[in-house]
């Protein structure tokens, strides 16, 4: 009798469900320190949990915000939230996936029961770990240990490891033919940017857009604006080396704020007459958030905050910017209901409705994760 499953099962499976896996992971022991490649123990999945073998993971500016202390999380921790892998084992009660399935972990879960999940207007499931940030599973414990110490989870996913454990509400089964080293980007960066344009802003054909920040998420916003039929997409970044890729993906104009002696929102208003219809801040800086708002058309412009905001910082702005009619919106995971939408986005990729390859600049082994973050910080 298997105690975990409360049922009679073949003996080999009973052993499997009780097995602790030892594997490599990139552990962040404290803020402003490099990742340390360690051997960690990954506990078996408990009830309604799934253990995944991570095959590919992207790195995101949100991960870097934790390393620098701008996004406060408990330490020690295993970061990473943009990944794809294969189900290794499941806990009691799991029905949506089985061992061998290709899956994408979801840093925004979809429980299907809370107000946001039941509403057609929202996607931020109440089971997320973005607010309180406990770094623990739903039962208040962790599935990771290293050197006898408990290691915290990150956003319910923790993908900088060879194996991880997530709740069933935080995993989506995807096409078995999907290339995991590509579609892992649908776990965060691509979906976040693409959805910010299509789902949150609802960009219209013929509209004008401005995108602040040309990292992977900003480029994905450009892909979304182009797919929506925007007639003009203005890319804004202080790193002009990113302009060629932005134009390849659909930007019609590229401007560097360093090239002007006036505020960038004034430049954009002059370029477009009365400002853009839609703007997107995809950096995570309060000054660019207000600049993105100010560059919108004064009466009906919509500005979307996509970049994760820094901790303990507030925005001061002229309320007249909103009084005249502008809308200021936030977007988490592009507004997608994760468990429903991720398989559809993967299917769209397989049908060549959008590209992912241009978003991938480097491929490195887990042991070189610190080099990968150096490339991210260098804008490469």
CSV table of C-alpha atoms in Angstrom, one decimal:
chain,number,residue,atom,x,y,z
A,1,UNK,CA,0.0,0.0,0.0
A,2,UNK,CA,1.5,3.3,-1.1
A,3,UNK,CA,1.0,5.9,1.7
A,4,UNK,CA,1.2,8.8,-0.6
A,5,UNK,CA,-1.3,7.6,-3.1
A,6,UNK,CA,-3.6,5.8,-0.6
A,7,UNK,CA,-4.0,2.9,-3.1
A,8,UNK,CA,-2.4,-0.3,-4.1
A,9,UNK,CA,0.2,0.2,-6.8
A,10,UNK,CA,3.0,-1.8,-8.4
A,11,UNK,CA,6.0,-1.9,-6.0
A,12,UNK,CA,8.5,-0.1,-8.4
A,13,UNK,CA,6.1,2.9,-8.7
A,14,UNK,CA,5.7,3.0,-5.0
A,15,UNK,CA,9.5,3.4,-4.7
A,16,UNK,CA,9.5,6.1,-7.4
A,17,UNK,CA,6.9,8.2,-5.6
A,18,UNK,CA,9.0,8.2,-2.4
A,19,UNK,CA,12.3,9.0,-4.1
A,20,UNK,CA,14.3,12.1,-3.4
A,21,UNK,CA,16.2,13.3,-6.4
A,22,UNK,CA,19.7,14.7,-6.1
A,23,UNK,CA,20.6,17.1,-8.9
A,24,UNK,CA,22.4,20.3,-9.8
A,25,UNK,CA,20.8,23.7,-9.2
A,26,UNK,CA,21.9,27.3,-9.2
A,27,UNK,CA,21.4,28.5,-5.6
A,28,UNK,CA,21.4,32.2,-4.7
A,29,UNK,CA,22.5,32.3,-1.0
A,30,UNK,CA,22.2,36.0,-0.5
A,31,UNK,CA,21.7,39.3,-2.3
A,32,UNK,CA,24.4,40.8,-4.5
A,33,UNK,CA,26.3,37.5,-4.7
A,34,UNK,CA,26.8,35.2,-7.7
A,35,UNK,CA,24.8,32.0,-8.2
A,36,UNK,CA,26.4,28.9,-6.7
A,37,UNK,CA,26.1,25.6,-8.5
A,38,UNK,CA,25.2,23.1,-5.8
A,39,UNK,CA,23.9,19.6,-5.4
A,40,UNK,CA,20.3,19.9,-4.1
A,41,UNK,CA,17.8,17.4,-2.9
A,42,UNK,CA,14.4,17.7,-4.6
A,43,UNK,CA,11.6,16.0,-2.6
A,44,UNK,CA,8.8,14.0,-4.2
A,45,UNK,CA,5.6,15.8,-5.2
A,46,UNK,CA,2.9,15.9,-2.6
A,47,UNK,CA,-0.8,15.9,-3.2
A,48,UNK,CA,-1.7,17.9,-6.3
A,49,UNK,CA,2.0,18.6,-7.1
A,50,UNK,CA,4.1,17.8,-10.1
A,51,UNK,CA,7.9,17.1,-10.3
A,52,UNK,CA,9.4,18.3,-13.6
A,53,UNK,CA,12.7,17.6,-15.2
A,54,UNK,CA,13.7,21.1,-16.6
A,55,UNK,CA,15.1,20.8,-20.1
A,56,UNK,CA,15.5,24.5,-20.9
A,57,UNK,CA,15.1,27.8,-19.0
A,58,UNK,CA,15.4,31.4,-20.0
A,59,UNK,CA,16.7,34.2,-17.7
A,60,UNK,CA,14.6,37.3,-17.2
A,61,UNK,CA,15.2,40.7,-15.8
A,62,UNK,CA,12.9,39.8,-12.9
A,63,UNK,CA,15.3,37.2,-11.8
A,64,UNK,CA,18.1,39.8,-11.9
A,65,UNK,CA,15.9,42.2,-9.8
A,66,UNK,CA,16.1,39.5,-7.0
A,67,UNK,CA,19.9,39.2,-7.2
A,68,UNK,CA,20.2,43.0,-6.8
A,69,UNK,CA,17.7,43.3,-4.0
A,70,UNK,CA,15.2,45.3,-6.1
A,71,UNK,CA,12.7,42.5,-5.8
A,72,UNK,CA,12.6,41.3,-2.2
A,73,UNK,CA,12.5,37.5,-1.8
A,74,UNK,CA,13.5,35.2,1.1
A,75,UNK,CA,16.9,33.6,0.9
A,76,UNK,CA,18.5,31.2,0.1
A,77,UNK,CA,16.5,30.7,-3.1
A,78,UNK,CA,16.4,28.9,-6.5
A,79,UNK,CA,15.3,31.5,-9.1
A,80,UNK,CA,14.0,31.0,-12.6
A,81,UNK,CA,10.5,31.1,-13.9
A,82,UNK,CA,10.6,30.8,-17.7
A,83,UNK,CA,11.1,27.2,-18.7
A,84,UNK,CA,10.0,24.0,-20.3
A,85,UNK,CA,10.5,20.4,-19.3
A,86,UNK,CA,9.1,16.9,-18.9
A,87,UNK,CA,7.0,15.5,-16.1
A,88,UNK,CA,9.0,13.1,-14.0
A,89,UNK,CA,6.3,12.2,-11.4
A,90,UNK,CA,3.0,13.4,-10.0
A,91,UNK,CA,1.4,13.4,-6.6
A,92,UNK,CA,-1.9,12.1,-5.5
A,93,UNK,CA,-4.9,13.8,-7.2
A,94,UNK,CA,-3.1,15.2,-10.3
A,95,UNK,CA,-5.1,14.6,-13.4
A,96,UNK,CA,-4.1,17.2,-15.9
A,97,UNK,CA,-0.6,15.9,-16.6
A,98,UNK,CA,1.2,12.5,-16.4
A,99,UNK,CA,4.9,11.4,-16.4
A,100,UNK,CA,6.4,11.9,-19.8
A,101,UNK,CA,4.3,14.9,-20.8
A,102,UNK,CA,6.0,18.0,-22.1
A,103,UNK,CA,5.1,20.9,-19.9
A,104,UNK,CA,5.7,24.6,-19.2
A,105,UNK,CA,5.7,25.7,-15.5
A,106,UNK,CA,3.5,28.8,-14.8
A,107,UNK,CA,4.6,31.6,-12.5
A,108,UNK,CA,1.1,32.9,-12.7
A,109,UNK,CA,-1.0,29.8,-11.8
A,110,UNK,CA,-4.7,29.2,-12.8
A,111,UNK,CA,-6.6,27.6,-10.0
A,112,UNK,CA,-9.9,28.0,-11.8
A,113,UNK,CA,-11.7,28.8,-8.5
A,114,UNK,CA,-10.7,32.3,-7.3
A,115,UNK,CA,-12.3,35.6,-8.4
A,116,UNK,CA,-9.7,36.4,-11.0
A,117,UNK,CA,-9.8,32.9,-12.5
A,118,UNK,CA,-13.6,33.1,-12.7
A,119,UNK,CA,-13.7,36.6,-14.2
A,120,UNK,CA,-13.3,37.3,-17.9
A,121,UNK,CA,-11.5,40.5,-17.0
A,122,UNK,CA,-8.5,39.1,-14.9
A,123,UNK,CA,-5.7,36.5,-15.0
A,124,UNK,CA,-3.8,37.0,-11.7
A,125,UNK,CA,-4.8,33.9,-9.8
A,126,UNK,CA,-5.0,34.4,-6.1
A,127,UNK,CA,-2.6,31.4,-5.6
A,128,UNK,CA,0.3,33.4,-7.1
A,129,UNK,CA,3.5,34.1,-5.1
A,130,UNK,CA,3.9,37.7,-6.5
A,131,UNK,CA,2.4,39.5,-3.5
A,132,UNK,CA,3.3,38.0,-0.2
A,133,UNK,CA,6.3,36.1,-1.7
A,134,UNK,CA,6.6,33.3,0.8
A,135,UNK,CA,9.0,31.3,-1.4
A,136,UNK,CA,7.1,28.2,-0.2
A,137,UNK,CA,4.7,25.6,-1.5
A,138,UNK,CA,1.0,25.9,-0.6
A,139,UNK,CA,1.5,23.8,2.5
A,140,UNK,CA,4.1,26.2,3.9
A,141,UNK,CA,7.1,24.0,3.2
A,142,UNK,CA,9.8,23.7,0.5
A,143,UNK,CA,10.7,20.8,-1.7
A,144,UNK,CA,14.4,21.9,-1.9
A,145,UNK,CA,17.2,21.3,0.5
A,146,UNK,CA,20.9,21.9,0.2
A,147,UNK,CA,23.7,21.2,2.7
A,148,UNK,CA,20.9,20.5,5.2
A,149,UNK,CA,19.3,23.9,4.7
A,150,UNK,CA,15.8,24.6,3.3
A,151,UNK,CA,15.9,26.4,0.0
A,152,UNK,CA,13.1,28.7,-1.1
A,153,UNK,CA,11.0,28.5,-4.2
A,154,UNK,CA,10.7,31.4,-6.6
A,155,UNK,CA,7.2,32.4,-7.9
A,156,UNK,CA,6.1,28.8,-7.5
A,157,UNK,CA,8.4,27.6,-10.3
A,158,UNK,CA,12.1,27.7,-9.5
A,159,UNK,CA,13.6,26.6,-12.9
A,160,UNK,CA,17.3,27.2,-12.4
A,161,UNK,CA,17.6,23.5,-11.4
A,162,UNK,CA,17.6,20.2,-13.2
A,163,UNK,CA,14.4,19.2,-11.3
A,164,UNK,CA,11.7,21.3,-9.7
A,165,UNK,CA,8.3,20.8,-8.0
A,166,UNK,CA,5.2,22.9,-8.8
A,167,UNK,CA,1.5,22.8,-8.0
A,168,UNK,CA,-0.7,21.3,-10.6
A,169,UNK,CA,-2.4,24.7,-11.1
A,170,UNK,CA,1.1,26.0,-12.1
A,171,UNK,CA,1.8,23.7,-15.0
A,172,UNK,CA,0.5,23.4,-18.5
A,173,UNK,CA,0.8,20.4,-20.9
A,174,UNK,CA,2.0,21.4,-24.4
A,175,UNK,CA,2.4,19.8,-27.8
A,176,UNK,CA,4.7,16.7,-27.6
A,177,UNK,CA,6.4,17.9,-30.8
A,178,UNK,CA,7.3,21.3,-29.4
A,179,UNK,CA,11.0,22.2,-29.2
A,180,UNK,CA,11.4,22.9,-25.5
A,181,UNK,CA,14.5,25.0,-26.0
A,182,UNK,CA,12.3,27.5,-27.9
A,183,UNK,CA,8.9,27.3,-26.3
A,184,UNK,CA,10.4,27.8,-22.8
A,185,UNK,CA,10.1,31.5,-23.7
A,186,UNK,CA,6.4,31.2,-23.7
A,187,UNK,CA,6.7,30.6,-19.9
A,188,UNK,CA,7.3,34.3,-19.4
A,189,UNK,CA,9.1,36.7,-21.7
A,190,UNK,CA,7.3,36.2,-25.0
A,191,UNK,CA,3.8,35.7,-23.6
A,192,UNK,CA,4.2,38.7,-21.3
A,193,UNK,CA,5.2,41.1,-24.1
A,194,UNK,CA,3.0,39.6,-26.9
A,195,UNK,CA,0.0,39.6,-24.5
A,196,UNK,CA,0.6,43.1,-23.3
A,197,UNK,CA,-0.1,44.3,-26.8
A,198,UNK,CA,-2.9,41.9,-27.8
A,199,UNK,CA,-4.6,41.2,-24.5
A,200,UNK,CA,-4.0,44.2,-22.2
A,201,UNK,CA,-3.8,47.2,-24.5
A,202,UNK,CA,-5.8,45.6,-27.3
A,203,UNK,CA,-3.8,47.4,-30.0
A,204,UNK,CA,-5.9,48.2,-33.0
A,205,UNK,CA,-5.1,48.1,-36.7
A,206,UNK,CA,-3.6,51.4,-37.9
A,207,UNK,CA,-2.6,52.6,-34.4
A,208,UNK,CA,0.7,54.1,-33.3
A,209,UNK,CA,2.7,52.5,-30.5
A,210,UNK,CA,5.9,53.2,-28.5
A,211,UNK,CA,7.9,50.5,-26.8
A,212,UNK,CA,10.3,51.5,-24.0
A,213,UNK,CA,13.0,48.8,-23.6
A,214,UNK,CA,14.1,46.3,-26.2
A,215,UNK,CA,15.0,43.2,-24.2
A,216,UNK,CA,13.2,40.0,-24.9
A,217,UNK,CA,9.9,41.2,-23.5
A,218,UNK,CA,10.1,44.5,-25.3
A,219,UNK,CA,10.8,42.8,-28.6
A,220,UNK,CA,7.8,40.5,-27.9
A,221,UNK,CA,5.6,43.6,-27.4
A,222,UNK,CA,6.8,44.7,-30.9
A,223,UNK,CA,5.8,41.3,-32.3
A,224,UNK,CA,2.4,41.7,-30.7
A,225,UNK,CA,1.9,45.3,-32.0
A,226,UNK,CA,2.8,44.2,-35.5
A,227,UNK,CA,0.4,41.2,-35.3
A,228,UNK,CA,-2.3,43.6,-34.2
A,229,UNK,CA,-1.8,45.7,-37.3
A,230,UNK,CA,-0.2,48.8,-35.8
A,231,UNK,CA,0.9,51.2,-38.5
A,232,UNK,CA,3.8,52.7,-36.6
A,233,UNK,CA,5.9,51.1,-33.8
A,234,UNK,CA,8.5,53.3,-32.3
A,235,UNK,CA,11.2,51.4,-30.3
A,236,UNK,CA,13.0,53.3,-27.5
A,237,UNK,CA,16.2,52.2,-25.9
A,238,UNK,CA,19.5,53.7,-24.7
A,239,UNK,CA,21.3,50.8,-26.3
A,240,UNK,CA,21.3,51.5,-30.1
A,241,UNK,CA,22.8,48.0,-30.7
A,242,UNK,CA,19.3,46.6,-30.1
A,243,UNK,CA,17.7,48.6,-33.0
A,244,UNK,CA,18.5,46.2,-35.8
A,245,UNK,CA,16.7,43.3,-34.0
A,246,UNK,CA,13.8,45.6,-33.2
A,247,UNK,CA,13.4,46.6,-36.9
A,248,UNK,CA,13.6,42.9,-37.9
A,249,UNK,CA,10.7,42.2,-35.7
A,250,UNK,CA,8.5,45.1,-36.8
A,251,UNK,CA,9.6,48.4,-35.4
A,252,UNK,CA,9.2,51.2,-37.9
A,253,UNK,CA,11.3,53.8,-35.9
A,254,UNK,CA,14.1,53.4,-33.3
A,255,UNK,CA,15.2,56.3,-31.1
A,256,UNK,CA,17.8,56.6,-28.4
A,257,UNK,CA,16.9,59.1,-25.6
A,258,UNK,CA,20.6,60.0,-25.3
A,259,UNK,CA,20.5,61.5,-28.8
A,260,UNK,CA,18.1,64.3,-27.7
A,261,UNK,CA,18.4,67.4,-25.4
A,262,UNK,CA,14.7,67.2,-24.4
A,263,UNK,CA,12.6,64.7,-22.5
A,264,UNK,CA,11.8,61.6,-24.6
A,265,UNK,CA,8.0,62.0,-24.2
A,266,UNK,CA,8.3,65.4,-25.9
A,267,UNK,CA,10.3,63.8,-28.7
A,268,UNK,CA,7.6,61.2,-29.2
A,269,UNK,CA,4.8,63.8,-29.2
A,270,UNK,CA,6.6,65.8,-31.8
A,271,UNK,CA,7.1,62.6,-33.9
A,272,UNK,CA,3.4,61.7,-33.8
A,273,UNK,CA,1.5,64.9,-33.5
A,274,UNK,CA,-0.4,64.4,-30.3
A,275,UNK,CA,1.3,61.4,-28.9
A,276,UNK,CA,1.0,57.6,-29.5
A,277,UNK,CA,-2.2,55.6,-29.1
A,278,UNK,CA,-0.4,53.0,-27.0
A,279,UNK,CA,2.8,52.9,-25.0
A,280,UNK,CA,4.5,50.1,-23.2
A,281,UNK,CA,7.1,50.4,-20.4
A,282,UNK,CA,9.1,47.2,-20.5
A,283,UNK,CA,12.1,48.1,-18.3
A,284,UNK,CA,10.9,48.4,-14.7
A,285,UNK,CA,12.0,52.0,-13.9
A,286,UNK,CA,9.7,54.6,-12.4
A,287,UNK,CA,11.1,57.4,-14.6
A,288,UNK,CA,10.4,55.6,-17.8
A,289,UNK,CA,6.9,54.6,-16.6
A,290,UNK,CA,5.9,58.2,-16.3
A,291,UNK,CA,7.6,59.1,-19.6
A,292,UNK,CA,5.6,56.3,-21.3
A,293,UNK,CA,2.4,57.7,-19.8
A,294,UNK,CA,3.2,61.2,-20.9
A,295,UNK,CA,3.9,60.3,-24.5
A,296,UNK,CA,0.4,58.9,-25.0
A,297,UNK,CA,-2.3,60.9,-26.8
A,298,UNK,CA,-3.7,63.1,-24.0
A,299,UNK,CA,-7.3,62.1,-24.3
A,300,UNK,CA,-7.5,58.4,-25.2
A,301,UNK,CA,-3.9,57.1,-25.1
A,302,UNK,CA,-3.3,53.9,-23.2
A,303,UNK,CA,0.0,53.2,-21.4
A,304,UNK,CA,0.9,49.7,-20.1
A,305,UNK,CA,3.4,48.9,-17.3
A,306,UNK,CA,5.0,45.6,-18.3
A,307,UNK,CA,8.4,45.8,-16.5
A,308,UNK,CA,8.4,44.6,-12.9
A,309,UNK,CA,8.5,47.7,-10.7
A,310,UNK,CA,11.4,48.0,-8.2
A,311,UNK,CA,10.7,47.5,-4.5
A,312,UNK,CA,10.2,50.5,-2.2
A,313,UNK,CA,9.9,53.1,-5.0
A,314,UNK,CA,7.0,55.3,-5.6
A,315,UNK,CA,5.9,57.3,-8.6
A,316,UNK,CA,5.2,61.1,-8.5
A,317,UNK,CA,3.4,62.5,-11.5
A,318,UNK,CA,1.1,65.3,-12.6
A,319,UNK,CA,-2.5,64.0,-12.2
A,320,UNK,CA,-3.5,66.1,-15.2
A,321,UNK,CA,-1.9,63.3,-17.3
A,322,UNK,CA,-4.8,61.1,-16.3
A,323,UNK,CA,-7.5,63.7,-15.8
A,324,UNK,CA,-7.5,64.5,-19.6
A,325,UNK,CA,-8.4,60.9,-20.3
A,326,UNK,CA,-5.3,58.8,-20.6
A,327,UNK,CA,-5.5,55.2,-19.2
A,328,UNK,CA,-2.7,53.6,-17.2
A,329,UNK,CA,-2.7,49.9,-17.0
A,330,UNK,CA,-0.6,47.1,-15.6
A,331,UNK,CA,0.0,43.7,-17.2
A,332,UNK,CA,1.1,40.5,-15.6
A,333,UNK,CA,1.9,37.6,-17.9
A,334,UNK,CA,0.4,39.6,-20.8
A,335,UNK,CA,-3.1,39.2,-19.4
A,336,UNK,CA,-3.2,35.5,-20.4
A,337,UNK,CA,-5.1,32.9,-18.3
A,338,UNK,CA,-2.0,30.8,-18.0
A,339,UNK,CA,-3.2,27.1,-18.0
A,340,UNK,CA,-5.7,27.8,-20.7
A,341,UNK,CA,-3.6,30.0,-22.9
A,342,UNK,CA,0.0,28.6,-22.8
A,343,UNK,CA,-0.9,25.4,-24.8
A,344,UNK,CA,-2.7,27.6,-27.4
A,345,UNK,CA,0.3,29.9,-27.7
A,346,UNK,CA,2.6,26.8,-28.2
A,347,UNK,CA,0.2,25.6,-30.9
A,348,UNK,CA,0.3,29.0,-32.6
A,349,UNK,CA,4.1,28.8,-32.5
A,350,UNK,CA,4.0,25.3,-34.1
A,351,UNK,CA,1.8,26.8,-36.8
A,352,UNK,CA,4.4,29.5,-37.4
A,353,UNK,CA,2.0,32.4,-36.4
A,354,UNK,CA,5.0,34.0,-34.6
A,355,UNK,CA,8.7,33.5,-34.3
A,356,UNK,CA,10.9,32.9,-31.2
A,357,UNK,CA,14.3,32.3,-32.6
A,358,UNK,CA,15.3,36.0,-32.9
A,359,UNK,CA,14.7,36.4,-29.1
A,360,UNK,CA,17.4,33.8,-28.3
A,361,UNK,CA,20.8,35.3,-28.3
A,362,UNK,CA,22.9,32.8,-26.4
A,363,UNK,CA,22.6,29.2,-25.3
A,364,UNK,CA,24.7,28.2,-22.2
A,365,UNK,CA,24.9,25.2,-19.8
A,366,UNK,CA,23.5,25.7,-16.3
A,367,UNK,CA,27.0,25.8,-14.9
A,368,UNK,CA,27.6,29.1,-16.8
A,369,UNK,CA,24.6,30.9,-15.4
A,370,UNK,CA,26.7,33.7,-14.0
A,371,UNK,CA,28.1,34.4,-17.4
A,372,UNK,CA,24.5,34.4,-18.7
A,373,UNK,CA,23.5,37.1,-16.2
A,374,UNK,CA,26.6,39.1,-17.1
A,375,UNK,CA,25.4,39.1,-20.8
A,376,UNK,CA,21.9,40.2,-19.6
A,377,UNK,CA,23.3,43.1,-17.6
A,378,UNK,CA,25.6,44.1,-20.5
A,379,UNK,CA,22.5,44.4,-22.8
A,380,UNK,CA,23.7,41.5,-24.9
